[in-house]
PDB file of C-alpha atoms in Angstrom:
ATOM      1  CA  MET A  26      24.383  53.208  28.927  1.00 58.00           C
ATOM      2  CA  LEU A  27      27.958  52.632  27.757  1.00 68.00           C
ATOM      3  CA  ASP A  28      28.629  50.006  30.436  1.00 87.00           C
ATOM      4  CA  LEU A  29      27.592  47.354  27.923  1.00 94.00           C
ATOM      5  CA  ASP A  30      29.082  44.000  27.027  1.00 94.00           C
ATOM      6  CA  LEU A  31      26.785  43.227  24.127  1.00 97.00           C
ATOM      7  CA  VAL A  32      24.135  44.716  21.835  1.00 97.00           C
ATOM      8  CA  ILE A  33      21.492  42.198  20.764  1.00 98.00           C
ATOM      9  CA  PHE A  34      19.590  43.190  17.631  1.00 98.00           C
ATOM     10  CA  ASP A  35      16.291  41.778  16.535  1.00 97.00           C
ATOM     11  CA  CYS A  36      16.343  41.235  12.772  1.00 96.00           C
ATOM     12  CA  ASP A  37      12.954  41.816  11.148  1.00 93.00           C
ATOM     13  CA  GLY A  38      11.819  45.406  11.466  1.00 92.00           C
ATOM     14  CA  VAL A  39      15.105  46.449  13.101  1.00 96.00           C
ATOM     15  CA  LEU A  40      18.024  45.528  10.861  1.00 97.00           C
ATOM     16  CA  ILE A  41      15.907  44.857   7.789  1.00 95.00           C
ATOM     17  CA  ASP A  42      12.704  46.572   6.708  1.00 93.00           C
ATOM     18  CA  SER A  43      10.821  43.320   6.269  1.00 90.00           C
ATOM     19  CA  GLU A  44       7.682  43.386   8.388  1.00 86.00           C
ATOM     20  CA  GLY A  45       5.598  45.290   5.845  1.00 87.00           C
ATOM     21  CA  LEU A  46       6.429  42.665   3.213  1.00 90.00           C
ATOM     22  CA  SER A  47       5.759  39.843   5.668  1.00 88.00           C
ATOM     23  CA  GLY A  48       2.349  41.253   6.498  1.00 90.00           C
ATOM     24  CA  GLU A  49       1.382  41.703   2.853  1.00 92.00           C
ATOM     25  CA  VAL A  50       2.359  38.153   1.913  1.00 93.00           C
ATOM     26  CA  LEU A  51       0.668  36.604   4.957  1.00 93.00           C
ATOM     27  CA  ILE A  52      -2.564  38.539   4.434  1.00 94.00           C
ATOM     28  CA  GLU A  53      -2.636  37.554   0.738  1.00 94.00           C
ATOM     29  CA  SER A  54      -1.900  33.893   1.518  1.00 94.00           C
ATOM     30  CA  LEU A  55      -4.584  33.726   4.196  1.00 93.00           C
ATOM     31  CA  ALA A  56      -7.164  35.344   1.926  1.00 93.00           C
ATOM     32  CA  GLU A  57      -6.667  32.480  -0.532  1.00 93.00           C
ATOM     33  CA  ILE A  58      -7.853  29.999   2.113  1.00 91.00           C
ATOM     34  CA  GLY A  59     -10.726  32.174   3.290  1.00 91.00           C
ATOM     35  CA  VAL A  60      -9.110  33.675   6.405  1.00 90.00           C
ATOM     36  CA  THR A  61      -9.262  37.475   6.645  1.00 90.00           C
ATOM     37  CA  ILE A  62      -7.016  39.614   8.817  1.00 90.00           C
ATOM     38  CA  ASP A  63      -5.926  43.212   8.379  1.00 88.00           C
ATOM     39  CA  PHE A  64      -2.527  44.824   8.756  1.00 86.00           C
ATOM     40  CA  ASP A  65      -3.383  46.177  12.196  1.00 84.00           C
ATOM     41  CA  VAL A  66      -4.024  42.648  13.483  1.00 86.00           C
ATOM     42  CA  PHE A  67      -0.769  41.506  11.924  1.00 87.00           C
ATOM     43  CA  CYS A  68       1.198  44.308  13.604  1.00 83.00           C
ATOM     44  CA  THR A  69      -0.392  43.958  17.037  1.00 80.00           C
ATOM     45  CA  ARG A  70      -0.728  40.170  17.276  1.00 82.00           C
ATOM     46  CA  MET A  71       1.945  38.634  15.033  1.00 87.00           C
ATOM     47  CA  VAL A  72       4.987  40.873  14.627  1.00 84.00           C
ATOM     48  CA  GLY A  73       7.882  39.607  16.724  1.00 78.00           C
ATOM     49  CA  ARG A  74       6.455  36.127  17.240  1.00 80.00           C
ATOM     50  CA  SER A  75       7.558  32.775  15.841  1.00 80.00           C
ATOM     51  CA  PHE A  76       5.453  31.179  13.112  1.00 85.00           C
ATOM     52  CA  PRO A  77       4.088  28.431  15.418  1.00 86.00           C
ATOM     53  CA  THR A  78       2.778  31.183  17.704  1.00 85.00           C
ATOM     54  CA  VAL A  79       1.308  33.026  14.735  1.00 88.00           C
ATOM     55  CA  ALA A  80      -0.315  29.785  13.524  1.00 89.00           C
ATOM     56  CA  ALA A  81      -1.884  29.268  16.960  1.00 89.00           C
ATOM     57  CA  GLU A  82      -3.256  32.827  16.897  1.00 86.00           C
ATOM     58  CA  LEU A  83      -4.725  32.236  13.439  1.00 88.00           C
ATOM     59  CA  ARG A  84      -6.275  28.955  14.559  1.00 88.00           C
ATOM     60  CA  THR A  85      -7.969  30.786  17.432  1.00 86.00           C
ATOM     61  CA  ARG A  86      -9.289  33.479  15.104  1.00 81.00           C
ATOM     62  CA  SER A  87     -10.523  31.176  12.339  1.00 80.00           C
ATOM     63  CA  GLY A  88     -11.511  28.145  14.366  1.00 83.00           C
ATOM     64  CA  TYR A  89      -9.478  25.909  12.067  1.00 77.00           C
ATOM     65  CA  PRO A  90      -5.830  24.881  11.815  1.00 86.00           C
ATOM     66  CA  LEU A  91      -3.857  26.136   8.841  1.00 89.00           C
ATOM     67  CA  PRO A  92      -3.879  23.610   5.985  1.00 91.00           C
ATOM     68  CA  GLU A  93      -0.920  21.319   5.501  1.00 91.00           C
ATOM     69  CA  GLY A  94       1.822  23.026   3.525  1.00 91.00           C
ATOM     70  CA  PHE A  95       0.613  26.571   4.272  1.00 93.00           C
ATOM     71  CA  GLU A  96       3.728  27.594   6.191  1.00 90.00           C
ATOM     72  CA  MET A  97       6.070  26.280   3.496  1.00 91.00           C
ATOM     73  CA  GLN A  98       4.112  28.059   0.756  1.00 93.00           C
ATOM     74  CA  TYR A  99       4.048  31.299   2.756  1.00 91.00           C
ATOM     75  CA  ARG A 100       7.773  31.163   3.400  1.00 88.00           C
ATOM     76  CA  ARG A 101       8.498  30.430  -0.266  1.00 91.00           C
ATOM     77  CA  ARG A 102       6.436  33.421  -1.400  1.00 93.00           C
ATOM     78  CA  LEU A 103       8.001  35.663   1.196  1.00 89.00           C
ATOM     79  CA  LEU A 104      11.572  34.729   0.278  1.00 89.00           C
ATOM     80  CA  ALA A 105      10.752  35.432  -3.361  1.00 91.00           C
ATOM     81  CA  ARG A 106       9.530  38.936  -2.415  1.00 92.00           C
ATOM     82  CA  PHE A 107      12.646  39.450  -0.331  1.00 91.00           C
ATOM     83  CA  GLU A 108      14.843  38.729  -3.362  1.00 92.00           C
ATOM     84  CA  THR A 109      13.643  41.854  -5.135  1.00 92.00           C
ATOM     85  CA  GLU A 110      12.230  44.165  -2.462  1.00 93.00           C
ATOM     86  CA  LEU A 111      14.012  43.624   0.859  1.00 94.00           C
ATOM     87  CA  ALA A 112      16.427  46.299   2.095  1.00 95.00           C
ATOM     88  CA  PRO A 113      18.244  47.159   5.321  1.00 96.00           C
ATOM     89  CA  THR A 114      16.577  49.777   7.484  1.00 96.00           C
ATOM     90  CA  MET A 115      17.811  53.206   6.481  1.00 95.00           C
ATOM     91  CA  GLY A 116      21.158  54.101   8.034  1.00 96.00           C
ATOM     92  CA  VAL A 117      21.793  50.812   9.831  1.00 97.00           C
ATOM     93  CA  GLU A 118      25.004  50.053   7.942  1.00 97.00           C
ATOM     94  CA  SER A 119      26.555  53.416   8.799  1.00 96.00           C
ATOM     95  CA  MET A 120      25.574  52.915  12.428  1.00 96.00           C
ATOM     96  CA  LEU A 121      27.245  49.509  12.503  1.00 96.00           C
ATOM     97  CA  ASP A 122      30.422  51.012  11.043  1.00 94.00           C
ATOM     98  CA  LEU A 123      30.653  53.275  14.087  1.00 92.00           C
ATOM     99  CA  LEU A 124      29.484  50.879  16.797  1.00 93.00           C
ATOM    100  CA  ASP A 125      32.450  49.650  18.828  1.00 91.00           C
ATOM    101  CA  LEU A 126      30.696  46.924  20.835  1.00 93.00           C
ATOM    102  CA  PRO A 127      30.139  43.179  20.363  1.00 96.00           C
ATOM    103  CA  VAL A 128      26.874  42.470  18.549  1.00 97.00           C
ATOM    104  CA  CYS A 129      24.632  39.544  17.686  1.00 98.00           C
ATOM    105  CA  VAL A 130      21.192  38.849  16.279  1.00 98.00           C
ATOM    106  CA  ALA A 131      18.377  37.143  18.210  1.00 98.00           C
ATOM    107  CA  THR A 132      15.275  36.610  16.105  1.00 96.00           C
ATOM    108  CA  SER A 133      11.966  34.762  15.996  1.00 90.00           C
ATOM    109  CA  SER A 134      12.587  34.064  12.300  1.00 89.00           C
ATOM    110  CA  SER A 135      13.506  30.588  11.113  1.00 88.00           C
ATOM    111  CA  PRO A 136      17.222  29.903  10.505  1.00 93.00           C
ATOM    112  CA  GLU A 137      16.577  29.728   6.751  1.00 89.00           C
ATOM    113  CA  ARG A 138      14.724  33.031   6.659  1.00 88.00           C
ATOM    114  CA  VAL A 139      17.269  34.988   8.708  1.00 94.00           C
ATOM    115  CA  ARG A 140      20.188  33.616   6.657  1.00 94.00           C
ATOM    116  CA  HIS A 141      18.389  34.601   3.478  1.00 91.00           C
ATOM    117  CA  SER A 142      17.412  38.018   4.812  1.00 93.00           C
ATOM    118  CA  LEU A 143      20.878  38.963   6.010  1.00 96.00           C
ATOM    119  CA  GLY A 144      22.400  37.640   2.798  1.00 95.00           C
ATOM    120  CA  VAL A 145      20.042  39.532   0.469  1.00 94.00           C
ATOM    121  CA  THR A 146      20.627  42.794   2.352  1.00 96.00           C
ATOM    122  CA  GLY A 147      24.411  42.388   2.561  1.00 96.00           C
ATOM    123  CA  LEU A 148      24.452  42.202   6.360  1.00 97.00           C
ATOM    124  CA  SER A 149      25.655  38.599   6.805  1.00 96.00           C
ATOM    125  CA  ASP A 150      29.295  39.530   7.368  1.00 96.00           C
ATOM    126  CA  ARG A 151      28.287  42.047  10.008  1.00 96.00           C
ATOM    127  CA  PHE A 152      26.666  39.371  12.165  1.00 97.00           C
ATOM    128  CA  PRO A 153      28.602  36.120  12.493  1.00 96.00           C
ATOM    129  CA  HIS A 154      26.576  35.316  15.607  1.00 98.00           C
ATOM    130  CA  VAL A 155      22.868  34.718  14.913  1.00 98.00           C
ATOM    131  CA  PHE A 156      20.458  32.986  17.305  1.00 98.00           C
ATOM    132  CA  THR A 157      16.896  31.944  16.477  1.00 96.00           C
ATOM    133  CA  ALA A 158      13.826  30.878  18.419  1.00 93.00           C
ATOM    134  CA  SER A 159      14.352  27.332  17.129  1.00 93.00           C
ATOM    135  CA  GLU A 160      17.216  27.022  19.627  1.00 97.00           C
ATOM    136  CA  VAL A 161      15.120  27.563  22.757  1.00 96.00           C
ATOM    137  CA  ALA A 162      12.030  26.062  24.355  1.00 94.00           C
ATOM    138  CA  ARG A 163       9.999  29.280  24.381  1.00 93.00           C
ATOM    139  CA  GLY A 164      10.076  32.167  21.952  1.00 91.00           C
ATOM    140  CA  LYS A 165       9.430  35.835  22.673  1.00 91.00           C
ATOM    141  CA  PRO A 166       7.874  37.194  24.894  1.00 93.00           C
ATOM    142  CA  ALA A 167       9.625  34.624  27.090  1.00 95.00           C
ATOM    143  CA  PRO A 168      13.228  35.627  27.929  1.00 98.00           C
ATOM    144  CA  ASP A 169      14.746  32.344  26.729  1.00 98.00           C
ATOM    145  CA  LEU A 170      16.140  33.541  23.403  1.00 98.00           C
ATOM    146  CA  PHE A 171      17.849  36.631  24.764  1.00 98.00           C
ATOM    147  CA  LEU A 172      19.297  34.728  27.713  1.00 98.00           C
ATOM    148  CA  HIS A 173      20.531  32.051  25.310  1.00 98.00           C
ATOM    149  CA  ALA A 174      22.206  34.686  23.139  1.00 98.00           C
ATOM    150  CA  ALA A 175      23.889  36.318  26.125  1.00 98.00           C
ATOM    151  CA  ALA A 176      25.150  32.980  27.431  1.00 98.00           C
ATOM    152  CA  ARG A 177      26.547  31.987  24.041  1.00 98.00           C
ATOM    153  CA  MET A 178      28.254  35.376  23.721  1.00 98.00           C
ATOM    154  CA  GLY A 179      29.645  35.235  27.262  1.00 98.00           C
ATOM    155  CA  ALA A 180      27.807  38.382  28.350  1.00 98.00           C
ATOM    156  CA  ASP A 181      26.112  39.308  31.617  1.00 97.00           C
ATOM    157  CA  PRO A 182      22.393  39.872  30.888  1.00 98.00           C
ATOM    158  CA  ALA A 183      22.469  42.995  33.041  1.00 97.00           C
ATOM    159  CA  ARG A 184      25.112  44.423  30.701  1.00 97.00           C
ATOM    160  CA  CYS A 185      23.220  43.632  27.489  1.00 98.00           C
ATOM    161  CA  LEU A 186      21.168  46.034  25.407  1.00 97.00           C
ATOM    162  CA  VAL A 187      18.359  44.735  23.198  1.00 98.00           C
ATOM    163  CA  VAL A 188      17.142  46.704  20.179  1.00 97.00           C
ATOM    164  CA  GLU A 189      13.617  45.622  19.267  1.00 95.00           C
ATOM    165  CA  ASP A 190      10.631  46.850  17.311  1.00 92.00           C
ATOM    166  CA  SER A 191       7.940  44.554  18.705  1.00 89.00           C
ATOM    167  CA  LEU A 192       6.107  44.457  22.010  1.00 88.00           C
ATOM    168  CA  PRO A 193       6.835  40.712  22.535  1.00 89.00           C
ATOM    169  CA  GLY A 194      10.532  41.459  22.009  1.00 93.00           C
ATOM    170  CA  LEU A 195      10.516  44.320  24.493  1.00 94.00           C
ATOM    171  CA  GLU A 196       8.702  42.127  27.009  1.00 94.00           C
ATOM    172  CA  ALA A 197      11.279  39.369  26.491  1.00 96.00           C
ATOM    173  CA  ALA A 198      14.159  41.783  27.066  1.00 97.00           C
ATOM    174  CA  ARG A 199      12.614  43.031  30.291  1.00 96.00           C
ATOM    175  CA  ALA A 200      12.015  39.467  31.490  1.00 97.00           C
ATOM    176  CA  ALA A 201      15.671  38.662  30.738  1.00 98.00           C
ATOM    177  CA  GLY A 202      16.839  41.557  32.926  1.00 97.00           C
ATOM    178  CA  MET A 203      18.252  43.454  29.949  1.00 97.00           C
ATOM    179  CA  ARG A 204      17.951  47.059  28.912  1.00 95.00           C
ATOM    180  CA  ALA A 205      15.955  47.682  25.753  1.00 95.00           C
ATOM    181  CA  LEU A 206      15.359  50.331  23.112  1.00 95.00           C
ATOM    182  CA  ARG A 207      12.521  50.365  20.618  1.00 93.00           C
ATOM    183  CA  TYR A 208      13.403  51.064  16.996  1.00 95.00           C
ATOM    184  CA  THR A 209      10.378  52.549  15.258  1.00 92.00           C
ATOM    185  CA  GLY A 210      11.834  53.410  11.858  1.00 92.00           C
ATOM    186  CA  GLY A 211      10.492  50.366  10.016  1.00 89.00           C
ATOM    187  CA  ALA A 212       7.730  50.862   7.445  1.00 84.00           C
ATOM    188  CA  HIS A 213       5.281  48.811   9.527  1.00 83.00           C
ATOM    189  CA  LEU A 214       5.408  51.253  12.458  1.00 82.00           C
ATOM    190  CA  ARG A 215       5.275  54.567  10.611  1.00 76.00           C
ATOM    191  CA  GLY A 216       2.161  56.534  11.442  1.00 69.00           C
ATOM    192  CA  ARG A 217       0.905  53.949  13.921  1.00 67.00           C
ATOM    193  CA  MET A 218      -0.182  54.545  17.493  1.00 62.00           C
ATOM    194  CA  LEU A 219       2.585  52.842  19.481  1.00 68.00           C
ATOM    195  CA  LYS A 220       1.920  51.186  22.811  1.00 70.00           C
ATOM    196  CA  HIS A 221       4.643  50.174  25.255  1.00 66.00           C
ATOM    197  CA  GLU A 222       5.791  50.735  28.819  1.00 71.00           C
ATOM    198  CA  ALA A 223       6.328  54.402  29.619  1.00 71.00           C
ATOM    199  CA  ASP A 224      10.024  53.966  30.374  1.00 80.00           C
ATOM    200  CA  ILE A 225      10.889  52.467  26.979  1.00 86.00           C
ATOM    201  CA  VAL A 226      13.073  54.813  24.936  1.00 89.00           C
ATOM    202  CA  CYS A 227      12.190  54.928  21.226  1.00 90.00           C
ATOM    203  CA  PHE A 228      14.104  56.181  18.213  1.00 93.00           C
ATOM    204  CA  ASP A 229      13.362  56.044  14.502  1.00 92.00           C
ATOM    205  CA  ASP A 230      16.694  57.119  12.991  1.00 95.00           C
ATOM    206  CA  TRP A 231      19.913  55.122  13.288  1.00 96.00           C
ATOM    207  CA  ARG A 232      21.878  58.377  13.301  1.00 94.00           C
ATOM    208  CA  ARG A 233      20.481  58.933  16.794  1.00 93.00           C
ATOM    209  CA  PHE A 234      21.607  55.563  18.109  1.00 94.00           C
ATOM    210  CA  PRO A 235      25.087  56.622  19.382  1.00 89.00           C
ATOM    211  CA  ALA A 236      23.539  59.491  21.334  1.00 88.00           C
ATOM    212  CA  VAL A 237      20.769  57.286  22.708  1.00 89.00           C
ATOM    213  CA  ILE A 238      23.270  54.796  24.145  1.00 89.00           C
ATOM    214  CA  GLY A 239      25.657  57.537  25.289  1.00 80.00           C
ATOM    215  CA  ALA A 240      28.438  56.791  22.798  1.00 63.00           C
TER     216      ALA A 240
END
């Protein structure tokens, strides 16, 4: 797999161990307005998707749109939790020290959230190139974001590797004609029954990453 021009990392659940916190805050915020979901629903239906997509899913489940100001309140609470509890995924910094390939981030998070997340975890300097779903017409699982990132980085999609944790992200990478690996070391995937295409290679320890890509 070393014939690569670019490694595209998802952020939440890959570079930073944030999805467990995101799920907790969303579930708590929804409970306050009388909408009940569990963590399994969050992981299977909402991880890896932009907030507008999540809001549409919640509207379908509850029969009502989210109240005005809900998203802003949710984001504010989440960023506050990030300030004290957010951390990089274990071993990712050491892996980046050894990785001798161009890298970027392509995430469904808002620009504000990803800037905050990378800043809090000390990863901002590692990723000068960050692309968000706000820059494209369709978020994951459409290929738009990954193709946009490759174009901006001057890379051939066929020579890009995507590292994702979510099924929508893996689907987007496949639709973009890119190779993909699934990182399963985030807290939100531990102990869960994982579903994905049979040919997807998974790993849960960044120390394995060089061997997985043939470095």
